[in-house]
mmCIF file of C-alpha atoms and ligand atoms in Angstrom:
data_model
loop_
_atom_site.group_PDB
_atom_site.id
_atom_site.type_symbol
_atom_site.label_atom_id
_atom_site.label_comp_id
_atom_site.label_asym_id
_atom_site.label_seq_id
_atom_site.Cartn_x
_atom_site.Cartn_y
_atom_site.Cartn_z
ATOM 1 C CA MET A 14 17.556 -51.570 -30.800
ATOM 2 C CA SER A 15 15.453 -48.501 -30.159
ATOM 3 C CA TYR A 16 16.717 -44.963 -30.543
ATOM 4 C CA TRP A 17 16.818 -44.643 -26.746
ATOM 5 C CA GLY A 18 18.739 -47.912 -26.470
ATOM 6 C CA ILE A 19 21.424 -46.518 -28.744
ATOM 7 C CA MET A 20 21.537 -43.257 -26.783
ATOM 8 C CA LEU A 21 21.898 -45.022 -23.421
ATOM 9 C CA LYS A 22 24.623 -47.333 -24.692
ATOM 10 C CA ARG A 23 26.633 -44.457 -26.120
ATOM 11 C CA VAL A 24 26.439 -42.474 -22.868
ATOM 12 C CA ASP A 25 27.336 -45.543 -20.793
ATOM 13 C CA THR A 26 30.508 -46.732 -22.512
ATOM 14 C CA LYS A 27 33.150 -44.617 -20.839
ATOM 15 C CA LEU A 28 33.941 -44.391 -17.140
ATOM 16 C CA ALA A 29 33.901 -40.744 -16.075
ATOM 17 C CA VAL A 30 33.604 -39.696 -12.435
ATOM 18 C CA LEU A 31 32.603 -36.354 -10.942
ATOM 19 C CA PHE A 32 32.926 -35.497 -7.231
ATOM 20 C CA VAL A 33 30.637 -32.801 -5.860
ATOM 21 C CA CYS A 34 30.684 -30.796 -2.616
ATOM 22 C CA LEU A 35 29.401 -27.304 -1.835
ATOM 23 C CA GLY A 36 32.303 -24.972 -2.585
ATOM 24 C CA ASN A 37 34.644 -27.179 -4.664
ATOM 25 C CA ILE A 38 37.600 -25.953 -2.612
ATOM 26 C CA CYS A 39 37.833 -28.515 0.229
ATOM 27 C CA ARG A 40 36.277 -32.000 -0.009
ATOM 28 C CA SER A 41 35.660 -32.557 -3.722
ATOM 29 C CA PRO A 42 39.117 -31.464 -4.938
ATOM 30 C CA MET A 43 40.638 -33.723 -2.245
ATOM 31 C CA ALA A 44 38.400 -36.564 -3.524
ATOM 32 C CA GLU A 45 39.414 -35.830 -7.115
ATOM 33 C CA GLY A 46 43.118 -35.952 -6.206
ATOM 34 C CA ALA A 47 42.819 -39.076 -4.042
ATOM 35 C CA PHE A 48 40.738 -40.905 -6.663
ATOM 36 C CA CYS A 49 43.123 -39.922 -9.471
ATOM 37 C CA LYS A 50 46.067 -41.381 -7.566
ATOM 38 C CA ALA A 51 44.216 -44.568 -6.523
ATOM 39 C CA ALA A 52 42.980 -45.120 -10.105
ATOM 40 C CA GLN A 53 46.444 -44.520 -11.534
ATOM 41 C CA ASP A 54 48.044 -46.933 -9.057
ATOM 42 C CA ALA A 55 45.447 -49.590 -9.948
ATOM 43 C CA GLY A 56 45.742 -49.023 -13.711
ATOM 44 C CA LEU A 57 42.114 -47.911 -13.960
ATOM 45 C CA GLU A 58 41.415 -45.610 -16.888
ATOM 46 C CA CYS A 59 38.900 -42.958 -15.947
ATOM 47 C CA GLU A 60 38.086 -39.315 -16.521
ATOM 48 C CA VAL A 61 37.928 -37.458 -13.163
ATOM 49 C CA GLU A 62 36.867 -33.979 -12.117
ATOM 50 C CA SER A 63 35.231 -32.146 -9.221
ATOM 51 C CA VAL A 64 32.727 -29.293 -8.949
ATOM 52 C CA GLY A 65 30.635 -27.464 -6.356
ATOM 53 C CA THR A 66 26.874 -27.005 -6.181
ATOM 54 C CA ALA A 67 27.453 -23.377 -5.106
ATOM 55 C CA SER A 68 29.027 -20.552 -7.078
ATOM 56 C CA TYR A 69 31.033 -18.969 -4.212
ATOM 57 C CA HIS A 70 34.467 -20.167 -5.298
ATOM 58 C CA ILE A 71 34.309 -20.393 -9.084
ATOM 59 C CA GLY A 72 37.787 -19.912 -10.550
ATOM 60 C CA GLU A 73 39.564 -20.322 -7.192
ATOM 61 C CA THR A 74 42.231 -22.849 -6.288
ATOM 62 C CA PRO A 75 41.493 -25.216 -3.365
ATOM 63 C CA ASP A 76 41.583 -24.036 0.261
ATOM 64 C CA ALA A 77 45.197 -23.905 1.539
ATOM 65 C CA ARG A 78 44.333 -26.507 4.204
ATOM 66 C CA ALA A 79 43.007 -28.927 1.552
ATOM 67 C CA ILE A 80 46.168 -28.430 -0.524
ATOM 68 C CA ALA A 81 48.354 -29.048 2.564
ATOM 69 C CA THR A 82 46.402 -32.166 3.579
ATOM 70 C CA ALA A 83 46.639 -33.671 0.086
ATOM 71 C CA LYS A 84 50.337 -32.787 -0.061
ATOM 72 C CA LYS A 85 50.895 -34.604 3.220
ATOM 73 C CA HIS A 86 49.548 -37.694 1.466
ATOM 74 C CA GLY A 87 51.761 -37.205 -1.593
ATOM 75 C CA ILE A 88 49.171 -35.608 -3.870
ATOM 76 C CA ASP A 89 49.319 -32.172 -5.471
ATOM 77 C CA ILE A 90 45.874 -30.569 -5.893
ATOM 78 C CA SER A 91 47.154 -26.978 -6.043
ATOM 79 C CA GLY A 92 46.336 -26.650 -9.744
ATOM 80 C CA ALA A 93 42.612 -27.421 -9.400
ATOM 81 C CA VAL A 94 40.235 -24.607 -10.348
ATOM 82 C CA GLY A 95 36.761 -24.227 -8.781
ATOM 83 C CA ARG A 96 33.804 -24.829 -11.059
ATOM 84 C CA GLN A 97 30.049 -25.073 -10.474
ATOM 85 C CA LEU A 98 27.880 -28.071 -11.399
ATOM 86 C CA GLN A 99 26.156 -27.568 -14.753
ATOM 87 C CA GLY A 100 23.644 -29.427 -16.903
ATOM 88 C CA GLU A 101 26.294 -30.752 -19.289
ATOM 89 C CA ASP A 102 27.874 -32.688 -16.386
ATOM 90 C CA PHE A 103 24.892 -35.053 -16.349
ATOM 91 C CA ARG A 104 25.753 -36.116 -19.916
ATOM 92 C CA ARG A 105 29.522 -36.096 -19.581
ATOM 93 C CA TYR A 106 29.906 -38.180 -16.399
ATOM 94 C CA SER A 107 28.864 -41.820 -15.944
ATOM 95 C CA HIS A 108 28.955 -41.422 -12.152
ATOM 96 C CA ILE A 109 28.437 -38.421 -9.875
ATOM 97 C CA PHE A 110 29.431 -38.733 -6.205
ATOM 98 C CA ALA A 111 28.211 -36.259 -3.594
ATOM 99 C CA LEU A 112 30.314 -35.719 -0.501
ATOM 100 C CA ASP A 113 27.271 -35.138 1.713
ATOM 101 C CA THR A 114 23.507 -35.519 1.723
ATOM 102 C CA ALA A 115 22.632 -31.826 1.202
ATOM 103 C CA ASN A 116 24.729 -31.755 -1.955
ATOM 104 C CA LEU A 117 23.292 -35.116 -3.039
ATOM 105 C CA ALA A 118 19.839 -33.503 -2.903
ATOM 106 C CA GLY A 119 21.170 -30.434 -4.757
ATOM 107 C CA ILE A 120 22.603 -32.602 -7.527
ATOM 108 C CA ARG A 121 19.417 -34.655 -7.879
ATOM 109 C CA SER A 122 17.263 -31.545 -8.054
ATOM 110 C CA ARG A 123 19.330 -30.270 -11.000
ATOM 111 C CA ALA A 124 19.416 -33.521 -12.961
ATOM 112 C CA PRO A 125 17.764 -33.064 -16.356
ATOM 113 C CA ARG A 126 14.822 -35.378 -17.050
ATOM 114 C CA GLY A 127 16.058 -38.666 -18.518
ATOM 115 C CA ALA A 128 19.625 -38.268 -17.179
ATOM 116 C CA THR A 129 21.326 -41.695 -16.956
ATOM 117 C CA THR A 130 24.235 -40.647 -14.728
ATOM 118 C CA LYS A 131 24.427 -42.762 -11.579
ATOM 119 C CA ILE A 132 24.197 -40.343 -8.654
ATOM 120 C CA SER A 133 25.115 -41.450 -5.121
ATOM 121 C CA LEU A 134 27.057 -40.516 -2.005
ATOM 122 C CA LEU A 135 30.789 -41.289 -2.053
ATOM 123 C CA LEU A 136 30.467 -43.332 1.155
ATOM 124 C CA ASP A 137 27.690 -45.470 -0.386
ATOM 125 C CA ALA A 138 30.616 -47.362 -1.932
ATOM 126 C CA VAL A 139 31.937 -48.384 1.485
ATOM 127 C CA PRO A 140 30.158 -51.369 3.058
ATOM 128 C CA GLY A 141 28.710 -50.287 6.409
ATOM 129 C CA CYS A 142 28.961 -46.560 5.606
ATOM 130 C CA GLU A 143 26.066 -46.291 3.132
ATOM 131 C CA GLY A 144 24.107 -43.054 3.518
ATOM 132 C CA GLN A 145 26.879 -41.346 5.472
ATOM 133 C CA ALA A 146 28.207 -37.876 4.713
ATOM 134 C CA ILE A 147 31.761 -36.592 4.791
ATOM 135 C CA LYS A 148 31.612 -33.650 7.196
ATOM 136 C CA ASP A 149 32.532 -30.247 5.819
ATOM 137 C CA PRO A 150 35.932 -29.248 7.265
ATOM 138 C CA TYR A 151 35.716 -25.634 5.974
ATOM 139 C CA TYR A 152 34.827 -24.137 9.379
ATOM 140 C CA GLY A 153 37.091 -26.600 11.207
ATOM 141 C CA ASP A 154 40.825 -27.036 11.688
ATOM 142 C CA ASP A 155 43.646 -29.192 10.291
ATOM 143 C CA THR A 156 42.384 -32.217 12.225
ATOM 144 C CA ASP A 157 38.998 -31.916 10.510
ATOM 145 C CA PHE A 158 40.727 -31.853 7.119
ATOM 146 C CA GLU A 159 42.684 -34.970 8.089
ATOM 147 C CA ILE A 160 39.478 -36.738 9.167
ATOM 148 C CA ALA A 161 37.810 -35.756 5.864
ATOM 149 C CA TRP A 162 40.856 -37.018 3.950
ATOM 150 C CA SER A 163 40.823 -40.422 5.642
ATOM 151 C CA GLU A 164 37.080 -40.857 4.912
ATOM 152 C CA ILE A 165 37.595 -39.735 1.329
ATOM 153 C CA GLU A 166 40.445 -42.218 0.954
ATOM 154 C CA LYS A 167 38.229 -45.018 2.244
ATOM 155 C CA GLY A 168 35.589 -44.007 -0.297
ATOM 156 C CA VAL A 169 37.836 -43.690 -3.338
ATOM 157 C CA ASN A 170 39.604 -46.986 -2.618
ATOM 158 C CA ALA A 171 36.226 -48.732 -2.502
ATOM 159 C CA LEU A 172 35.237 -47.021 -5.772
ATOM 160 C CA VAL A 173 38.367 -48.141 -7.579
ATOM 161 C CA GLU A 174 37.901 -51.701 -6.370
ATOM 162 C CA ARG A 175 34.299 -51.793 -7.637
ATOM 163 C CA PHE A 176 35.147 -50.111 -10.953
ATOM 164 C CA LEU A 177 37.856 -52.699 -11.570
ATOM 165 C CA GLU A 178 35.232 -55.432 -11.013
ATOM 166 C CA ASP A 179 32.166 -53.959 -12.703
ATOM 167 C CA GLY A 180 33.489 -51.155 -14.922
ATOM 168 C CA VAL A 181 31.046 -48.461 -15.945
ATOM 169 C CA GLN A 182 28.099 -50.677 -14.896
ATOM 170 C CA ALA A 183 29.049 -50.307 -11.208
ATOM 171 C CA ASP A 184 26.070 -48.883 -9.367
ATOM 172 C CA PHE A 185 26.328 -47.588 -5.809
ATOM 173 C CA ARG A 186 22.754 -46.300 -5.428
HETATM 174 P P1 4NP B 213 33.586 -27.740 0.466
HETATM 175 O O1 4NP B 213 33.697 -26.745 1.734
HETATM 176 O O2 4NP B 213 32.115 -27.803 0.106
HETATM 177 O O3 4NP B 213 34.090 -29.036 0.990
HETATM 178 O O4 4NP B 213 34.435 -27.130 -0.634
HETATM 179 C C1 4NP B 213 33.180 -25.447 1.735
HETATM 180 C C2 4NP B 213 33.878 -24.432 1.128
HETATM 181 C C3 4NP B 213 33.392 -23.140 1.169
HETATM 182 C C4 4NP B 213 32.206 -22.873 1.814
HETATM 183 C C5 4NP B 213 31.493 -23.897 2.421
HETATM 184 C C6 4NP B 213 31.981 -25.178 2.374
HETATM 185 N N1 4NP B 213 31.720 -21.535 1.890
HETATM 186 O O5 4NP B 213 30.684 -21.310 2.526
HETATM 187 O O6 4NP B 213 32.331 -20.619 1.288
#
């Protein structure tokens, strides 16, 4: 096996999932919380985190409306702390899921050359919803957060199902 073969195998052995939105205070922390719960319920072992492409909310806890929406669904995301996407994430995570297409482009543009992380939209995992974005609820109201939550839930349930079938080889691109 070549040197690169060894490198790729090492990077690809562990399932580790990163959710990415713009601010890391609304959609991606909700996705992190929903995925964590779905994975736990299914007995799927996986590292999970979320980040933003922007730096606006580094160090902040999620938006109060995101915390309330998650709580309504039995999940506590109040302890999450905002962080920005960094180069190391492309080595640490086997899969990176963008919540919308602008952030998908932002993630791809920052990927170091040779990165093996599988980068896709969260809704690419849902048959019939490929290419679709989860709308930013930040400038909306509670209903918009609830809509985002239900789309996120659809996405993370599809992810867990596929990861149980295909493990770290699952590819949603
Ligand atoms: P998120 O929502 O990307 O789902 O966390 C946003 C949060 C903050 C801002 C925009 C979107 N902002 O402009 O501060």
